[in-house]
């Protein structure tokens, strides 16, 4: 959270809406601990991360949707399937990511 | 002030704060902010649930834990109706380094990278200067035991004390004072010879074997470190292994020369 605060502050200062995505649970092997945070503004600018780069793209898309709808969403990512057509983690873990508009 | 602004200010001031967010249940996204000795801010829409979560969040914050907890709609235990993610923003752990020596600057740098708040303390004003340790949060000119008498009460399981003076007149009082605290990691630098002399002095000062067990000396993991920077890595790695309880090979765990010849 601390690592995204500077960007969040700048975006808020520019009057931009911001979504906050945080890892809320990790089962098995996972790259980042619960609490790891990624912030996304309405233009699609990103700060921070929630994995080792595996799911950030998908979380960005979801976060923009969350900003449009104004409703939070709980996402779960598991192992990537073999033909890599699906977003997931290569490490074999399962992570849950809570995405919410930073409107509180 | 909004909940976010209170959280932001607390994080930036390094004041302890926990954010409890409902991630599953009737009001996803509802949040309660919890700080020691202050009223909670925010609500999940149920006074009983609020009370239970505030209690649990304070406990998690004290332990520095970030975790998911489940409750009934009114805070009942052993129910799964509500999922609350409690994220603790505890102040950074502290490292106190006694001895303003060559190895200290490297240790300060590695510890800062790991997120510690670092204090360097030495009784010799000519060595204990900010210029020599620019990344230290604090450089204190004082005797180790006198300094610990002032701040030792704040030390807990996440904190560390490293004694790098390898001079009995500084390090024995420093270790004795550190043993009076609840600090999680206590290490002391020195050759095997320095160390056995120091252990003898500590025993003479009345320290029993159980308490001596707390002293990681010679300090560091047995990774063949030679330079101050490598030694700093070996010390910080030992601090991590000590905290996680992993069986990394400490120099203390074997005999023979510390440095390969």
GROMACS .gro file of C-alpha atoms in nm:
model
  365
    1UNK     CA    1   0.000   0.000   0.000
    2UNK     CA    2   0.275   0.237   0.098
    3UNK     CA    3   0.445   0.185  -0.238
    4UNK     CA    4   0.137   0.304  -0.432
    5UNK     CA    5   0.049   0.603  -0.213
    6UNK     CA    6   0.257   0.858  -0.405
    7UNK     CA    7   0.089   0.768  -0.734
    8UNK     CA    8  -0.257   0.753  -0.578
    9UNK     CA    9  -0.204   1.096  -0.425
   10UNK     CA   10  -0.095   1.242  -0.758
   11UNK     CA   11  -0.395   1.090  -0.940
   12UNK     CA   12  -0.636   1.210  -0.677
   13UNK     CA   13  -0.480   1.556  -0.703
   14UNK     CA   14  -0.556   1.546  -1.076
   15UNK     CA   15  -0.917   1.457  -0.997
   16UNK     CA   16  -0.887   1.105  -1.138
   17UNK     CA   17  -1.083   0.810  -1.009
   18UNK     CA   18  -0.874   0.531  -0.861
   19UNK     CA   19  -0.932   0.159  -0.807
   20UNK     CA   20  -0.737  -0.037  -0.548
   21UNK     CA   21  -0.659  -0.407  -0.597
   22UNK     CA   22  -0.516  -0.605  -0.306
   23UNK     CA   23  -0.415  -0.966  -0.262
   24UNK     CA   24  -0.644  -1.090   0.018
   25UNK     CA   25  -0.553  -1.458   0.024
   26UNK     CA   26  -0.283  -1.687  -0.108
   27UNK     CA   27  -0.308  -2.067  -0.118
   28UNK     CA   28   0.001  -2.267  -0.193
   29UNK     CA   29   0.285  -2.096  -0.370
   30UNK     CA   30   0.221  -1.732  -0.451
   31UNK     CA   31   0.455  -1.453  -0.548
   32UNK     CA   32   0.319  -1.178  -0.325
   33UNK     CA   33   0.183  -1.186   0.028
   34UNK     CA   34  -0.168  -1.081   0.130
   35UNK     CA   35  -0.181  -0.703   0.135
   36UNK     CA   36   0.024  -0.656  -0.184
   37UNK     CA   37  -0.145  -0.370  -0.365
   38UNK     CA   38  -0.189  -0.236  -0.714
   39UNK     CA   39  -0.363   0.091  -0.790
   40UNK     CA   40  -0.522   0.178  -1.124
   41UNK     CA   41  -0.657   0.513  -1.236
   42UNK     CA   42  -0.936   0.575  -1.485
   43UNK     CA   43  -0.684   0.628  -1.766
   44UNK     CA   44  -0.540   0.280  -1.708
   45UNK     CA   45  -0.218   0.396  -1.539
   46UNK     CA   46  -0.088   0.140  -1.292
   47UNK     CA   47   0.119   0.151  -0.972
   48UNK     CA   48   0.234  -0.148  -0.767
   49UNK     CA   49   0.167  -0.516  -0.831
   50UNK     CA   50  -0.027  -0.815  -0.699
   51UNK     CA   51   0.178  -1.102  -0.846
   52UNK     CA   52   0.503  -1.157  -1.024
   53UNK     CA   53   0.361  -1.004  -1.339
   54UNK     CA   54   0.132  -1.302  -1.409
   55UNK     CA   55  -0.210  -1.149  -1.355
   56UNK     CA   56  -0.154  -0.772  -1.357
   57UNK     CA   57  -0.292  -0.736  -1.709
   58UNK     CA   58  -0.616  -0.912  -1.617
   59UNK     CA   59  -0.646  -0.717  -1.290
   60UNK     CA   60  -0.603  -0.390  -1.481
   61UNK     CA   61  -0.896  -0.479  -1.709
   62UNK     CA   62  -1.110  -0.579  -1.410
   63UNK     CA   63  -1.015  -0.262  -1.221
   64UNK     CA   64  -1.129  -0.041  -1.508
   65UNK     CA   65  -1.460  -0.230  -1.507
   66UNK     CA   66  -1.489  -0.179  -1.131
   67UNK     CA   67  -1.441   0.196  -1.181
   68UNK     CA   68  -1.715   0.204  -1.445
   69UNK     CA   69  -1.964   0.003  -1.236
   70UNK     CA   70  -1.862   0.148  -0.901
   71UNK     CA   71  -1.890  -0.196  -0.739
   72UNK     CA   72  -1.606  -0.397  -0.582
   73UNK     CA   73  -1.518  -0.742  -0.712
   74UNK     CA   74  -1.337  -1.044  -0.569
   75UNK     CA   75  -1.118  -1.217  -0.828
   76UNK     CA   76  -0.952  -1.557  -0.802
   77UNK     CA   77  -0.660  -1.673  -1.011
   78UNK     CA   78  -0.528  -2.028  -1.017
   79UNK     CA   79  -0.277  -2.216  -1.220
   80UNK     CA   80  -0.249  -2.119  -1.585
   81UNK     CA   81  -0.368  -2.391  -1.823
   82UNK     CA   82  -0.115  -2.550  -2.052
   83UNK     CA   83  -0.187  -2.369  -2.373
   84UNK     CA   84  -0.163  -2.041  -2.180
   85UNK     CA   85  -0.492  -1.921  -2.323
   86UNK     CA   86  -0.612  -1.843  -1.974
   87UNK     CA   87  -0.472  -1.595  -1.727
   88UNK     CA   88  -0.317  -1.759  -1.427
   89UNK     CA   89  -0.016  -1.828  -1.213
   90UNK     CA   90   0.262  -2.053  -1.330
   91UNK     CA   91   0.373  -2.117  -0.972
   92UNK     CA   92   0.074  -2.339  -0.897
   93UNK     CA   93  -0.078  -2.119  -0.627
   94UNK     CA   94  -0.423  -1.966  -0.603
   95UNK     CA   95  -0.459  -1.599  -0.516
   96UNK     CA   96  -0.767  -1.392  -0.444
   97UNK     CA   97  -0.757  -1.025  -0.534
   98UNK     CA   98  -1.014  -0.778  -0.405
   99UNK     CA   99  -1.067  -0.484  -0.638
  100UNK     CA  100  -1.261  -0.180  -0.519
  101UNK     CA  101  -1.312   0.182  -0.613
  102UNK     CA  102  -1.106   0.398  -0.379
  103UNK     CA  103  -1.414   0.594  -0.277
  104UNK     CA  104  -1.392   0.559   0.099
  105UNK     CA  105  -1.118   1.351   0.659
  106UNK     CA  106  -1.208   1.043   0.460
  107UNK     CA  107  -1.112   0.697   0.576
  108UNK     CA  108  -0.851   0.686   0.300
  109UNK     CA  109  -0.696   1.013   0.415
  110UNK     CA  110  -0.671   0.894   0.775
  111UNK     CA  111  -0.511   0.571   0.651
  112UNK     CA  112  -0.269   0.759   0.426
  113UNK     CA  113  -0.161   0.993   0.705
  114UNK     CA  114  -0.110   0.707   0.949
  115UNK     CA  115   0.097   0.507   0.699
  116UNK     CA  116   0.312   0.809   0.617
  117UNK     CA  117   0.362   0.891   0.984
  118UNK     CA  118   0.439   0.523   1.050
  119UNK     CA  119   0.164   0.515   1.312
  120UNK     CA  120   0.012   0.169   1.358
  121UNK     CA  121  -0.319   0.130   1.173
  122UNK     CA  122  -0.529  -0.161   1.046
  123UNK     CA  123  -0.778  -0.150   0.760
  124UNK     CA  124  -1.062  -0.404   0.782
  125UNK     CA  125  -1.248  -0.445   0.452
  126UNK     CA  126  -1.555  -0.657   0.389
  127UNK     CA  127  -1.466  -0.864   0.082
  128UNK     CA  128  -1.757  -1.108   0.112
  129UNK     CA  129  -2.101  -1.057   0.267
  130UNK     CA  130  -2.383  -0.804   0.257
  131UNK     CA  131  -2.172  -0.488   0.205
  132UNK     CA  132  -1.860  -0.565   0.001
  133UNK     CA  133  -1.616  -0.277   0.012
  134UNK     CA  134  -1.737  -0.149   0.350
  135UNK     CA  135  -1.434  -0.060   0.560
  136UNK     CA  136  -1.341   0.008   0.920
  137UNK     CA  137  -1.014   0.171   1.022
  138UNK     CA  138  -0.865   0.073   1.354
  139UNK     CA  139  -0.589   0.245   1.554
  140UNK     CA  140  -0.466   0.172   1.906
  141UNK     CA  141  -0.615   0.401   2.173
  142UNK     CA  142  -0.835   0.581   1.917
  143UNK     CA  143  -1.197   0.529   1.815
  144UNK     CA  144  -1.253   0.313   1.509
  145UNK     CA  145  -1.368   0.491   1.193
  146UNK     CA  146  -1.627   0.346   0.953
  147UNK     CA  147  -1.883   0.069   0.984
  148UNK     CA  148  -1.998  -0.258   0.828
  149UNK     CA  149  -2.357  -0.164   0.905
  150UNK     CA  150  -2.394  -0.384   1.212
  151UNK     CA  151  -2.280  -0.266   1.555
  152UNK     CA  152  -2.208  -0.619   1.682
  153UNK     CA  153  -2.004  -0.710   1.377
  154UNK     CA  154  -1.816  -0.379   1.403
  155UNK     CA  155  -1.727  -0.445   1.767
  156UNK     CA  156  -1.593  -0.796   1.701
  157UNK     CA  157  -1.393  -0.692   1.395
  158UNK     CA  158  -1.241  -0.392   1.576
  159UNK     CA  159  -1.131  -0.623   1.858
  160UNK     CA  160  -0.978  -0.874   1.615
  161UNK     CA  161  -0.816  -0.604   1.402
  162UNK     CA  162  -0.643  -0.455   1.707
  163UNK     CA  163  -0.506  -0.800   1.794
  164UNK     CA  164  -0.384  -0.859   1.438
  165UNK     CA  165  -0.227  -0.513   1.431
  166UNK     CA  166  -0.040  -0.577   1.755
  167UNK     CA  167   0.101  -0.896   1.603
  168UNK     CA  168   0.171  -0.722   1.270
  169UNK     CA  169  -0.049  -0.976   1.085
  170UNK     CA  170  -0.245  -0.930   0.765
  171UNK     CA  171  -0.516  -1.194   0.726
  172UNK     CA  172  -0.869  -1.289   0.626
  173UNK     CA  173  -1.128  -1.359   0.898
  174UNK     CA  174  -1.481  -1.494   0.876
  175UNK     CA  175  -1.787  -1.415   1.085
  176UNK     CA  176  -2.163  -1.445   1.106
  177UNK     CA  177  -2.374  -1.145   1.002
  178UNK     CA  178  -2.354  -1.009   1.359
  179UNK     CA  179  -1.995  -1.107   1.428
  180UNK     CA  180  -2.062  -1.464   1.540
  181UNK     CA  181  -1.760  -1.695   1.551
  182UNK     CA  182  -1.739  -2.014   1.340
  183UNK     CA  183  -1.967  -1.873   1.070
  184UNK     CA  184  -1.881  -1.794   0.710
  185UNK     CA  185  -2.142  -1.530   0.618
  186UNK     CA  186  -1.897  -1.242   0.615
  187UNK     CA  187  -1.534  -1.235   0.499
  188UNK     CA  188  -1.326  -0.948   0.632
  189UNK     CA  189  -0.973  -0.880   0.513
  190UNK     CA  190  -0.767  -0.722   0.789
  191UNK     CA  191  -0.454  -0.549   0.666
  192UNK     CA  192  -0.211  -0.432   0.932
  193UNK     CA  193   0.016  -0.139   0.871
  194UNK     CA  194   0.253  -0.183   1.163
  195UNK     CA  195   0.544   0.055   1.210
  196UNK     CA  196   0.864  -0.080   1.056
  197UNK     CA  197   1.069  -0.318   1.269
  198UNK     CA  198   1.368  -0.162   1.441
  199UNK     CA  199   1.733  -0.249   1.418
  200UNK     CA  200   1.973  -0.105   1.672
  201UNK     CA  201   2.339  -0.138   1.579
  202UNK     CA  202   2.592  -0.088   1.856
  203UNK     CA  203   2.932   0.011   1.727
  204UNK     CA  204   3.008   0.269   1.460
  205UNK     CA  205   3.256   0.051   1.274
  206UNK     CA  206   3.329  -0.034   0.909
  207UNK     CA  207   3.071  -0.309   0.905
  208UNK     CA  208   2.803  -0.081   1.042
  209UNK     CA  209   2.756   0.130   0.730
  210UNK     CA  210   2.701  -0.180   0.514
  211UNK     CA  211   2.462  -0.329   0.770
  212UNK     CA  212   2.266  -0.003   0.782
  213UNK     CA  213   2.226  -0.009   0.403
  214UNK     CA  214   2.108  -0.370   0.380
  215UNK     CA  215   1.871  -0.328   0.676
  216UNK     CA  216   1.722  -0.012   0.521
  217UNK     CA  217   1.661  -0.208   0.199
  218UNK     CA  218   1.473  -0.465   0.409
  219UNK     CA  219   1.254  -0.192   0.559
  220UNK     CA  220   1.402  -0.157   0.906
  221UNK     CA  221   1.414   0.164   1.102
  222UNK     CA  222   1.784   0.173   1.188
  223UNK     CA  223   1.962   0.335   1.481
  224UNK     CA  224   2.340   0.340   1.516
  225UNK     CA  225   2.469   0.388   1.868
  226UNK     CA  226   2.828   0.434   1.983
  227UNK     CA  227   2.977   0.607   2.283
  228UNK     CA  228   3.249   0.768   2.071
  229UNK     CA  229   3.121   1.094   1.924
  230UNK     CA  230   3.398   1.106   1.664
  231UNK     CA  231   3.272   0.783   1.500
  232UNK     CA  232   2.897   0.810   1.559
  233UNK     CA  233   2.815   1.075   1.300
  234UNK     CA  234   2.539   1.114   1.042
  235UNK     CA  235   2.803   1.171   0.775
  236UNK     CA  236   2.937   0.819   0.824
  237UNK     CA  237   2.590   0.659   0.824
  238UNK     CA  238   2.375   0.870   0.595
  239UNK     CA  239   2.104   0.605   0.559
  240UNK     CA  240   2.059   0.551   0.933
  241UNK     CA  241   1.736   0.696   1.072
  242UNK     CA  242   1.917   0.797   1.386
  243UNK     CA  243   2.277   0.814   1.504
  244UNK     CA  244   2.311   0.829   1.881
  245UNK     CA  245   2.618   0.906   2.089
  246UNK     CA  246   2.566   0.710   2.409
  247UNK     CA  247   2.674   0.403   2.597
  248UNK     CA  248   2.483   0.097   2.472
  249UNK     CA  249   2.347  -0.003   2.810
  250UNK     CA  250   2.239   0.351   2.891
  251UNK     CA  251   2.069   0.385   2.552
  252UNK     CA  252   1.886   0.052   2.591
  253UNK     CA  253   1.771   0.154   2.938
  254UNK     CA  254   1.590   0.439   2.760
  255UNK     CA  255   1.444   0.262   2.455
  256UNK     CA  256   1.464  -0.111   2.535
  257UNK     CA  257   1.104  -0.128   2.648
  258UNK     CA  258   0.986  -0.058   2.291
  259UNK     CA  259   1.168  -0.358   2.145
  260UNK     CA  260   0.967  -0.664   2.047
  261UNK     CA  261   0.977  -0.988   1.853
  262UNK     CA  262   1.013  -0.818   1.513
  263UNK     CA  263   1.310  -0.606   1.621
  264UNK     CA  264   1.683  -0.677   1.620
  265UNK     CA  265   1.993  -0.568   1.808
  266UNK     CA  266   2.336  -0.619   1.651
  267UNK     CA  267   2.646  -0.563   1.862
  268UNK     CA  268   2.939  -0.492   1.633
  269UNK     CA  269   3.178  -0.324   1.875
  270UNK     CA  270   3.386  -0.637   1.950
  271UNK     CA  271   3.529  -0.461   2.249
  272UNK     CA  272   3.434  -0.622   2.578
  273UNK     CA  273   3.392  -0.293   2.757
  274UNK     CA  274   3.117  -0.195   2.515
  275UNK     CA  275   2.970  -0.525   2.402
  276UNK     CA  276   2.928  -0.703   2.736
  277UNK     CA  277   2.712  -0.423   2.885
  278UNK     CA  278   2.526  -0.394   2.553
  279UNK     CA  279   2.441  -0.766   2.547
  280UNK     CA  280   2.345  -0.765   2.915
  281UNK     CA  281   2.109  -0.474   2.854
  282UNK     CA  282   1.965  -0.628   2.536
  283UNK     CA  283   1.895  -0.953   2.724
  284UNK     CA  284   1.668  -0.750   2.952
  285UNK     CA  285   1.448  -0.659   2.652
  286UNK     CA  286   1.202  -0.865   2.445
  287UNK     CA  287   1.402  -0.807   2.127
  288UNK     CA  288   1.352  -1.093   1.880
  289UNK     CA  289   1.707  -1.114   1.750
  290UNK     CA  290   2.029  -1.042   1.934
  291UNK     CA  291   2.361  -1.097   1.758
  292UNK     CA  292   2.720  -1.008   1.843
  293UNK     CA  293   3.018  -0.988   1.610
  294UNK     CA  294   3.363  -1.122   1.679
  295UNK     CA  295   3.608  -1.399   1.607
  296UNK     CA  296   3.570  -1.736   1.778
  297UNK     CA  297   3.838  -1.621   2.024
  298UNK     CA  298   3.665  -1.288   2.095
  299UNK     CA  299   3.341  -1.474   2.132
  300UNK     CA  300   3.461  -1.731   2.384
  301UNK     CA  301   3.612  -1.452   2.595
  302UNK     CA  302   3.284  -1.262   2.573
  303UNK     CA  303   3.078  -1.567   2.666
  304UNK     CA  304   3.298  -1.618   2.972
  305UNK     CA  305   3.243  -1.257   3.078
  306UNK     CA  306   2.868  -1.290   3.028
  307UNK     CA  307   2.861  -1.607   3.241
  308UNK     CA  308   3.065  -1.427   3.507
  309UNK     CA  309   2.809  -1.149   3.499
  310UNK     CA  310   2.549  -1.407   3.598
  311UNK     CA  311   2.389  -1.489   3.261
  312UNK     CA  312   2.268  -1.848   3.262
  313UNK     CA  313   2.291  -2.085   2.964
  314UNK     CA  314   1.926  -2.049   2.872
  315UNK     CA  315   1.963  -1.673   2.833
  316UNK     CA  316   2.297  -1.709   2.652
  317UNK     CA  317   2.108  -1.914   2.394
  318UNK     CA  318   1.946  -1.590   2.279
  319UNK     CA  319   2.281  -1.447   2.170
  320UNK     CA  320   2.364  -1.527   1.808
  321UNK     CA  321   2.742  -1.508   1.818
  322UNK     CA  322   2.954  -1.511   1.618
  323UNK     CA  323   2.690  -1.315   1.428
  324UNK     CA  324   2.570  -1.414   1.081
  325UNK     CA  325   2.511  -1.712   0.855
  326UNK     CA  326   2.801  -1.929   0.749
  327UNK     CA  327   2.814  -1.819   0.385
  328UNK     CA  328   3.184  -1.732   0.368
  329UNK     CA  329   3.123  -1.357   0.381
  330UNK     CA  330   3.442  -1.145   0.374
  331UNK     CA  331   3.363  -0.784   0.290
  332UNK     CA  332   3.149  -0.555   0.507
  333UNK     CA  333   2.874  -0.579   0.245
  334UNK     CA  334   2.881  -0.960   0.235
  335UNK     CA  335   2.888  -0.970   0.614
  336UNK     CA  336   2.584  -0.741   0.624
  337UNK     CA  337   2.400  -0.985   0.396
  338UNK     CA  338   2.499  -1.276   0.619
  339UNK     CA  339   2.373  -1.092   0.930
  340UNK     CA  340   2.043  -0.986   0.772
  341UNK     CA  341   1.991  -1.335   0.630
  342UNK     CA  342   2.040  -1.474   0.981
  343UNK     CA  343   1.784  -1.226   1.117
  344UNK     CA  344   1.533  -1.347   0.855
  345UNK     CA  345   1.605  -1.717   0.920
  346UNK     CA  346   1.578  -1.655   1.296
  347UNK     CA  347   1.236  -1.499   1.250
  348UNK     CA  348   1.105  -1.766   1.014
  349UNK     CA  349   1.259  -2.055   1.205
  350UNK     CA  350   1.430  -2.195   0.895
  351UNK     CA  351   1.739  -2.412   0.941
  352UNK     CA  352   1.996  -2.189   0.770
  353UNK     CA  353   2.353  -2.260   0.890
  354UNK     CA  354   2.455  -1.998   1.146
  355UNK     CA  355   2.823  -1.939   1.225
  356UNK     CA  356   2.726  -2.008   1.585
  357UNK     CA  357   2.627  -2.362   1.491
  358UNK     CA  358   2.978  -2.490   1.418
  359UNK     CA  359   3.345  -2.457   1.511
  360UNK     CA  360   3.647  -2.369   1.300
  361UNK     CA  361   3.754  -2.049   1.133
  362UNK     CA  362   3.488  -1.796   1.034
  363UNK     CA  363   3.679  -1.694   0.722
  364UNK     CA  364   3.815  -1.944   0.471
  365UNK     CA  365   4.191  -1.930   0.460
   0.00000   0.00000   0.00000
